C-alpha atoms as one frame of an Amber mdcrd trajectory, in Angstrom:
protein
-118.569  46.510  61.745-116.384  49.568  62.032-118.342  51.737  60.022-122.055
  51.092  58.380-123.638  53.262  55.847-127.139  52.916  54.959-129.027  54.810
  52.146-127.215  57.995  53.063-128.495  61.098  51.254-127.423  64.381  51.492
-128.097  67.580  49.577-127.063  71.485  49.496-129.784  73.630  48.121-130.566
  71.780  44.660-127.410  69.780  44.696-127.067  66.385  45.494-123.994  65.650
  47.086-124.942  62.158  48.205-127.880  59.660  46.584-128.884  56.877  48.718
-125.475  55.539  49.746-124.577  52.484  51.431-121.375  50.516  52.450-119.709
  48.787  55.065-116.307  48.780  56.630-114.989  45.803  58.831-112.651  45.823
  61.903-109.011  46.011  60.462-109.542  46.986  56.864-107.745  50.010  55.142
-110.624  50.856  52.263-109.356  53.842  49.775-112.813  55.861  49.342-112.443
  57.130  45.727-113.766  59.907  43.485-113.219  62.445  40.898-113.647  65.948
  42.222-117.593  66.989  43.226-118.456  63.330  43.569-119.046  63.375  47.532
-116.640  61.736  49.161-115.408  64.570  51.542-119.544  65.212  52.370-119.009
  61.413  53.465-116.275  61.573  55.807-117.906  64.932  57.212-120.900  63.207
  57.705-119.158  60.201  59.483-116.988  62.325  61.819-120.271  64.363  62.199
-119.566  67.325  61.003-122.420  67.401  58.711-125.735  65.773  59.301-127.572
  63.683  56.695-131.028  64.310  55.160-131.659  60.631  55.120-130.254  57.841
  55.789-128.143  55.902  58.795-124.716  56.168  59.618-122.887  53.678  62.525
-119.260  54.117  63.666-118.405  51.318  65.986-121.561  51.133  66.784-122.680
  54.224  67.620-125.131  56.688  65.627-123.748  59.450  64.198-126.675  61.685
  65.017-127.442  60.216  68.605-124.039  59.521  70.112-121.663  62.333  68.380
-119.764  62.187  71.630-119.102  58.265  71.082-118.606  58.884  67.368-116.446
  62.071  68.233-114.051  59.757  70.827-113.634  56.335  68.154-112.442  58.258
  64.956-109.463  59.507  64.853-109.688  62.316  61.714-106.998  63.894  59.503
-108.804  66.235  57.033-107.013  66.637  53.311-106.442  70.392  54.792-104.590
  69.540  58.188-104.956  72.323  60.413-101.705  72.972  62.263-100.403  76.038
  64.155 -97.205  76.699  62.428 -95.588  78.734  64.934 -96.210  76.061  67.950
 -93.548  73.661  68.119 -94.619  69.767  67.928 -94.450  68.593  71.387 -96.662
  71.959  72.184 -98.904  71.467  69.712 -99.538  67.472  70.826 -99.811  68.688
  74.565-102.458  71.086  73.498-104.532  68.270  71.860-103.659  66.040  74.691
-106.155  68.325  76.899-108.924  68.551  74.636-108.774  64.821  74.536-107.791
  64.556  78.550-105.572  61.913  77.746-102.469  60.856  79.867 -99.378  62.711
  79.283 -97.670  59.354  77.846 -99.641  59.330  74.787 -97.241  62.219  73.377
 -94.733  60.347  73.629 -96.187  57.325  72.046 -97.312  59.158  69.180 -94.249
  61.043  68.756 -92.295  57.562  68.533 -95.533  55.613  66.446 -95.292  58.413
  63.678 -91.306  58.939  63.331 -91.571  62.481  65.124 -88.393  61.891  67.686
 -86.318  63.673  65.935 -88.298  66.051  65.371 -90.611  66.378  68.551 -88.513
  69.796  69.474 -89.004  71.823  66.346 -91.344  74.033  65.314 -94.044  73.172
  63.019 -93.564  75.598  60.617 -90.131  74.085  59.949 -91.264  70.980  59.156
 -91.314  69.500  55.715 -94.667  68.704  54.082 -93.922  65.179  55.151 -93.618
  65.622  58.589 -96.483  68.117  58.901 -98.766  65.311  57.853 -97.464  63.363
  60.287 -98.359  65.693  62.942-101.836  65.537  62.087-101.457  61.697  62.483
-100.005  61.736  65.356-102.972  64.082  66.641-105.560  62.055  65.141-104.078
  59.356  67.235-103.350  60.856  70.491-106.361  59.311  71.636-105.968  56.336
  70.460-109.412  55.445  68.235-110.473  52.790  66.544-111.503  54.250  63.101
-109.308  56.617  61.166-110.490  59.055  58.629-108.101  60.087  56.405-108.362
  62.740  53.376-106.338  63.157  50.968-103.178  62.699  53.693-100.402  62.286
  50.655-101.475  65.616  48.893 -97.932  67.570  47.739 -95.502  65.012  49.103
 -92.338  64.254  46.790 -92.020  60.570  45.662 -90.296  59.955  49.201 -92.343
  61.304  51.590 -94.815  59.264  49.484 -93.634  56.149  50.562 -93.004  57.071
  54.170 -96.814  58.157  54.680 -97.658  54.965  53.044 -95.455  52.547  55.168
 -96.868  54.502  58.119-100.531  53.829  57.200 -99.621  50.415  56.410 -98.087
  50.321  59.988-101.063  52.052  61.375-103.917  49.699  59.795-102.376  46.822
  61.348-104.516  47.966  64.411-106.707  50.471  63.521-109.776  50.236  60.708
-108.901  53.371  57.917-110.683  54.973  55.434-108.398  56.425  53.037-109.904
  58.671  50.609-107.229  59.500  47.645-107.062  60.824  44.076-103.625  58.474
  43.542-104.679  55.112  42.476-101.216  53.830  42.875-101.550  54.804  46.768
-104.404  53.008  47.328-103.122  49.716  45.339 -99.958  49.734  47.704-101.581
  50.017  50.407-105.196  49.316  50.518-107.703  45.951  51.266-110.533  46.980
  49.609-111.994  49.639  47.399-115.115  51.721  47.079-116.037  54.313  44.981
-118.571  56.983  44.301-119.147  59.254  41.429-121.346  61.540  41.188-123.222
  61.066  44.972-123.358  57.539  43.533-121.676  54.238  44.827-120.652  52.524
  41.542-117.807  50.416  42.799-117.160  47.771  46.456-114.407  45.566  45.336
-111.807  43.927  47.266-108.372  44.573  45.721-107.501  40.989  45.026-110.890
  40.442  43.515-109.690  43.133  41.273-106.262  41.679  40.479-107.855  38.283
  39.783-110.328  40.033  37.249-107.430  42.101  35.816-107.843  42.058  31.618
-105.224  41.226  29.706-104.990  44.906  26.868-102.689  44.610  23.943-102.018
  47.937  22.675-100.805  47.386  18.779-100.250  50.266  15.819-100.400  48.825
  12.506 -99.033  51.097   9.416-102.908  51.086   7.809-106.051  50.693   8.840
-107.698  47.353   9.910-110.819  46.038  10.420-112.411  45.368  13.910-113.957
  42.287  12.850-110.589  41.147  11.172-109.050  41.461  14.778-112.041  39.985
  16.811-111.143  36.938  14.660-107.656  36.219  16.867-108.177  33.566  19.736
-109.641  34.938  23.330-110.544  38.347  22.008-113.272  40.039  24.081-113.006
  43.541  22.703-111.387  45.456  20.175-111.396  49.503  20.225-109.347  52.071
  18.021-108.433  54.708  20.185-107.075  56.923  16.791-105.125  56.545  13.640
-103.980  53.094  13.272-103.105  52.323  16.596-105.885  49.750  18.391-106.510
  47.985  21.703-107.210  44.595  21.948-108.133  43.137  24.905-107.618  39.111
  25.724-109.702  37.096  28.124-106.992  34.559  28.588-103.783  34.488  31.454
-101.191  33.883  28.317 -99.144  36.468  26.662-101.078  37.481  23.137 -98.263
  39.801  21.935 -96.623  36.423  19.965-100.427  36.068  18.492-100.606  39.657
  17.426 -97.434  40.148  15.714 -98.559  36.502  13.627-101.536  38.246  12.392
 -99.969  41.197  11.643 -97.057  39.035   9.290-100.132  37.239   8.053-102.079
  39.689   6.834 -98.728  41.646   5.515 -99.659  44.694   8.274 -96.481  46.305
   9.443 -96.555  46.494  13.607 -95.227  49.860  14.415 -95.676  49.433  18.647
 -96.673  46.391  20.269 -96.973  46.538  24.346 -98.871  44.691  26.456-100.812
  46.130  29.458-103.719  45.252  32.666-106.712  46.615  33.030-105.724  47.885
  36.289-107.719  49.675  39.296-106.569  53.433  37.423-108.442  52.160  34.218
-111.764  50.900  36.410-111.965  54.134  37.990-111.708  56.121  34.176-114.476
  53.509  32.948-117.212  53.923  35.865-116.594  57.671  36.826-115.750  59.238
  33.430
């Protein structure tokens, strides 16, 4: 394993940032580490990149204990924090060579990084120039400089435009193909495009380990339907495959299928049946934006 958790607490003062949590992370998997705000997961990634220390618990990265071997830890993660610290008036290249000598890594890994990240062009600018876009991608190319095994990476698509959105992704995408990531991320969409797995914690509390495709498999089919009165739940439970019925205000209900077929022809039936008028009919999937809202809200 990449990364092992086990029973992990950790508290400040009377708060409880963590409660007992455990999780595992295989070679090669990019896992988005989710989480409303307060619920622990930066506490995590400190904790794995050993920044913090944990009251309880075990924590293994590649192996090695994050209390006993910082220095192995230290040298296999590779760790972009959701604020990336940059020296805006250094220009890239500098800024890389600087790193390269904390890390005492040969020369050639600037220029590997430079051309792994889509610097080249611009490699001979200074940072403070940069776009938001390409400032994250200094911080990845300095969290790769020497070369690890495990990246850490939080929050890395904060305040990039729809573009630079999809850039950062295709580059982690690129990225995971050799290197195990844990993504932590507030954009569900991110972590759908480019994610294997996901875990997530709310309130120092693992709630959620779920593969992605486990997820699509499981997806529920919602029928979102506004009739011009009011009807009955019961009335609507009564329709083939219904699992759940819920009014979410006025006269406008969703009702959720536990079948693979298209239940909008069945809906507007009942509706003519039962002389209801169907002022919006629209089909939706319970998808990985509507777990997270169920278990964290």
């Amino acid at each position: 394993m990449s990364i092992t958790v086990n029973n992990i607490t950790k508290t400040f003062g009377k708060q409880t940032a963590l409660s007992e949590v455990s999780f595992q992370v295989k070679k090669g998997e990019i896992v988005g580490f989710l989480g409303p705000n307060g619920a622990g997961k930066s506490t995590m990634m400190r904790i794995l990149t050993t920044y913090y220390r944990a009251d309880k618990g075990e924590a293994l990265v590649n192996g090695h204990n994050v209390l006993t071997a910082k220095r192995n830890v230290q040298k296999s993660i590779g760790y972009l924090p959701e604020h990336n610290p940059l020296y805006l008036e250094m220009y890239v290249r500098e800024y890389l060579e600087y790193n390269r000598n904390v890390y005492k890594v040969p020369k050639s890994r600037i220029n590997e990084v430079i051309s792994q990240t889509g610097l080249s062009l611009e490699a001979n600018k200074k940072i403070g120039q940069l776009s938001k876009g390409y400032r994250q991608r200094v911080g990845l190319a300095t969290a790769l400089l020497h070369d690890p095994e495990v990246l850490i990476l939080d929050e890395p698509t904060t305040g990039l435009d729809p573009n630079q959105l999809i850039e950062i992704r295709k580059l982690i995408r690129e990225i995971g193909k050799e290197k195990t990531i844990l993504l932590s991320t507030h954009v569900m969409k991110e972590v759908e495009a480019v994610c294997d797995r996901v875990i997530i914690i709310n309130k120092g509390k693992l709630v959620a380990d779920k593969a992605l495709e486990e997820l699509r498999e499981a997806e529920e089919q919602i029928i979102e339907v506004e009739f011009d009165y009011r009807v009955e739940e019961a009335l609507l439970k009564k329709m083939p495959y219904v699992s759940k019925v819920k009014n979410v205000g006025g006269f406008l209900y969703e009702i959720s299928f536990d079948t693979e077929t298209d239940m909008r022809p069945a809906v507007f039936d009942f509706a003519h049946d039962h002389q209801l008028k169907t002022l919006q009919l629209s089909r939706k999937n319970k998808n990985l934006e509507s777990l997270f809202t169920e278990l964290t809200s």
